[in-house]
């Protein structure tokens, strides 16, 4: 029972490089999302998806792309890394309850620390 | 592991005391509020949630209080233990989709 798996755990990039953070979940969750966590700022939503083929922007989407070709995977792509993207990135997933019912309780991965020099 | 944050408000309590962590939320249309706990080097973990039509909900050793008049949420932890040391986040949900998280409070439990 792996839950939400993120890779890599650590990555160092140079400004302008591109890379993909991988996220996979084995719980058949419809909802998947990416957050970044910076000191003193909590978790900010980058992009999210409510199902395969459907993605939407969160609070801080600029500089990131996502796709959702399968239910299990939700990769986050940095197109041209910048020092401002140095952060810890968390992927999270959940079932998507019907409107008006229970909250979608997120299951988080362990995080990926990205440093952009 | 992943560090959580270096400049968070910190609540320091003695082991066995009760802890109260506060959170102000922003959107009066939010229908759910959730508390998460994040230990060092780990992702956040769900603690308890509350619907906007409730003002109190209790779990095991935890109670969440919601005051919609002043948009305030609190998490009370009874008989705080060293294992409760972590960063605690409140989150609000508007509609069926994304959660918006607060900036977090670090709880330090002194033995």
PDB file of C-alpha atoms in Angstrom, chain A residues 9-10 31 35 37-43 45 48 50 59 88 90 96-106 108-113, chain B residues 1-8 31-32 34 36 38 41-46 49 51 87 89 93 95-104:
ATOM      1  CA  UNK A   9      13.170  13.399  -3.172  1.00  0.00           C
ATOM      2  CA  UNK A  10      15.927  15.912  -3.870  1.00  0.00           C
ATOM      3  CA  UNK A  31      -8.400  14.207  -7.460  1.00  0.00           C
ATOM      4  CA  UNK A  35       1.479  22.248  -3.754  1.00  0.00           C
ATOM      5  CA  UNK A  37       5.724  24.882   0.501  1.00  0.00           C
ATOM      6  CA  UNK A  38       7.929  27.844   1.313  1.00  0.00           C
ATOM      7  CA  UNK A  39       9.062  29.057   4.744  1.00  0.00           C
ATOM      8  CA  UNK A  40       6.329  30.989   6.514  1.00  0.00           C
ATOM      9  CA  UNK A  41       3.887  30.668   3.605  1.00  0.00           C
ATOM     10  CA  UNK A  42       2.191  27.348   4.154  1.00  0.00           C
ATOM     11  CA  UNK A  43       1.160  25.288   1.163  1.00  0.00           C
ATOM     12  CA  UNK A  45      -1.716  25.190  -4.778  1.00  0.00           C
ATOM     13  CA  UNK A  48      -4.879  20.252  -9.707  1.00  0.00           C
ATOM     14  CA  UNK A  50     -10.284  16.110 -10.945  1.00  0.00           C
ATOM     15  CA  UNK A  59      -2.980  29.829  -6.894  1.00  0.00           C
ATOM     16  CA  UNK A  88       9.529  21.800  -1.316  1.00  0.00           C
ATOM     17  CA  UNK A  90       4.061  18.085  -2.358  1.00  0.00           C
ATOM     18  CA  UNK A  96     -13.750  13.460  -4.898  1.00  0.00           C
ATOM     19  CA  UNK A  97     -16.919  13.457  -2.789  1.00  0.00           C
ATOM     20  CA  UNK A  98     -20.211  14.627  -4.230  1.00  0.00           C
ATOM     21  CA  UNK A  99     -20.878  18.309  -3.814  1.00  0.00           C
ATOM     22  CA  UNK A 100     -22.266  19.016  -0.372  1.00  0.00           C
ATOM     23  CA  UNK A 101     -20.954  15.871   1.269  1.00  0.00           C
ATOM     24  CA  UNK A 102     -17.703  15.105   3.030  1.00  0.00           C
ATOM     25  CA  UNK A 103     -14.480  16.945   2.507  1.00  0.00           C
ATOM     26  CA  UNK A 104     -11.945  15.539   0.096  1.00  0.00           C
ATOM     27  CA  UNK A 105      -9.321  14.485   2.605  1.00  0.00           C
ATOM     28  CA  UNK A 106      -5.954  14.752   0.931  1.00  0.00           C
ATOM     29  CA  UNK A 108       0.141  13.723   0.745  1.00  0.00           C
ATOM     30  CA  UNK A 109       3.380  12.366  -0.595  1.00  0.00           C
ATOM     31  CA  UNK A 110       6.622  12.798   1.343  1.00  0.00           C
ATOM     32  CA  UNK A 111       7.721  15.794  -0.717  1.00  0.00           C
ATOM     33  CA  UNK A 112      10.404  16.704  -3.227  1.00  0.00           C
ATOM     34  CA  UNK A 113      12.977  19.353  -2.352  1.00  0.00           C
TER      35      UNK A 113
ATOM     36  CA  UNK B   1      13.877  14.969   5.016  1.00  0.00           C
ATOM     37  CA  UNK B   2      12.006  18.102   4.030  1.00  0.00           C
ATOM     38  CA  UNK B   3      12.068  20.993   6.464  1.00  0.00           C
ATOM     39  CA  UNK B   4       8.737  22.658   7.034  1.00  0.00           C
ATOM     40  CA  UNK B   5       9.594  26.267   7.644  1.00  0.00           C
ATOM     41  CA  UNK B   6      11.866  28.399   9.756  1.00  0.00           C
ATOM     42  CA  UNK B   7       9.717  31.419  10.565  1.00  0.00           C
ATOM     43  CA  UNK B   8       6.435  30.003  11.767  1.00  0.00           C
ATOM     44  CA  UNK B  31     -17.910  24.827   3.264  1.00  0.00           C
ATOM     45  CA  UNK B  32     -15.288  22.657   4.947  1.00  0.00           C
ATOM     46  CA  UNK B  34      -9.648  20.772   7.859  1.00  0.00           C
ATOM     47  CA  UNK B  36      -3.476  18.855   9.067  1.00  0.00           C
ATOM     48  CA  UNK B  38       3.025  17.911   9.471  1.00  0.00           C
ATOM     49  CA  UNK B  41      10.436  15.401   6.909  1.00  0.00           C
ATOM     50  CA  UNK B  42       6.930  14.250   6.076  1.00  0.00           C
ATOM     51  CA  UNK B  43       3.916  15.389   4.153  1.00  0.00           C
ATOM     52  CA  UNK B  44       0.880  16.773   5.992  1.00  0.00           C
ATOM     53  CA  UNK B  45      -1.529  14.280   7.549  1.00  0.00           C
ATOM     54  CA  UNK B  46      -5.261  14.726   8.107  1.00  0.00           C
ATOM     55  CA  UNK B  49     -12.454  18.299   9.673  1.00  0.00           C
ATOM     56  CA  UNK B  51     -18.453  21.388   8.051  1.00  0.00           C
ATOM     57  CA  UNK B  87       3.490  22.050  12.409  1.00  0.00           C
ATOM     58  CA  UNK B  89      -2.117  23.782   9.239  1.00  0.00           C
ATOM     59  CA  UNK B  93     -12.367  24.298   1.017  1.00  0.00           C
ATOM     60  CA  UNK B  95     -16.748  24.134  -3.464  1.00  0.00           C
ATOM     61  CA  UNK B  96     -15.682  20.667  -4.517  1.00  0.00           C
ATOM     62  CA  UNK B  97     -12.167  21.344  -5.457  1.00  0.00           C
ATOM     63  CA  UNK B  98      -9.053  22.897  -4.062  1.00  0.00           C
ATOM     64  CA  UNK B  99      -8.019  23.425  -0.483  1.00  0.00           C
ATOM     65  CA  UNK B 100      -6.422  26.685   0.610  1.00  0.00           C
ATOM     66  CA  UNK B 101      -3.953  26.278   3.444  1.00  0.00           C
ATOM     67  CA  UNK B 102      -2.959  28.679   6.188  1.00  0.00           C
ATOM     68  CA  UNK B 103       0.688  29.400   6.922  1.00  0.00           C
ATOM     69  CA  UNK B 104       0.929  27.005   9.861  1.00  0.00           C
TER      70      UNK B 104
END
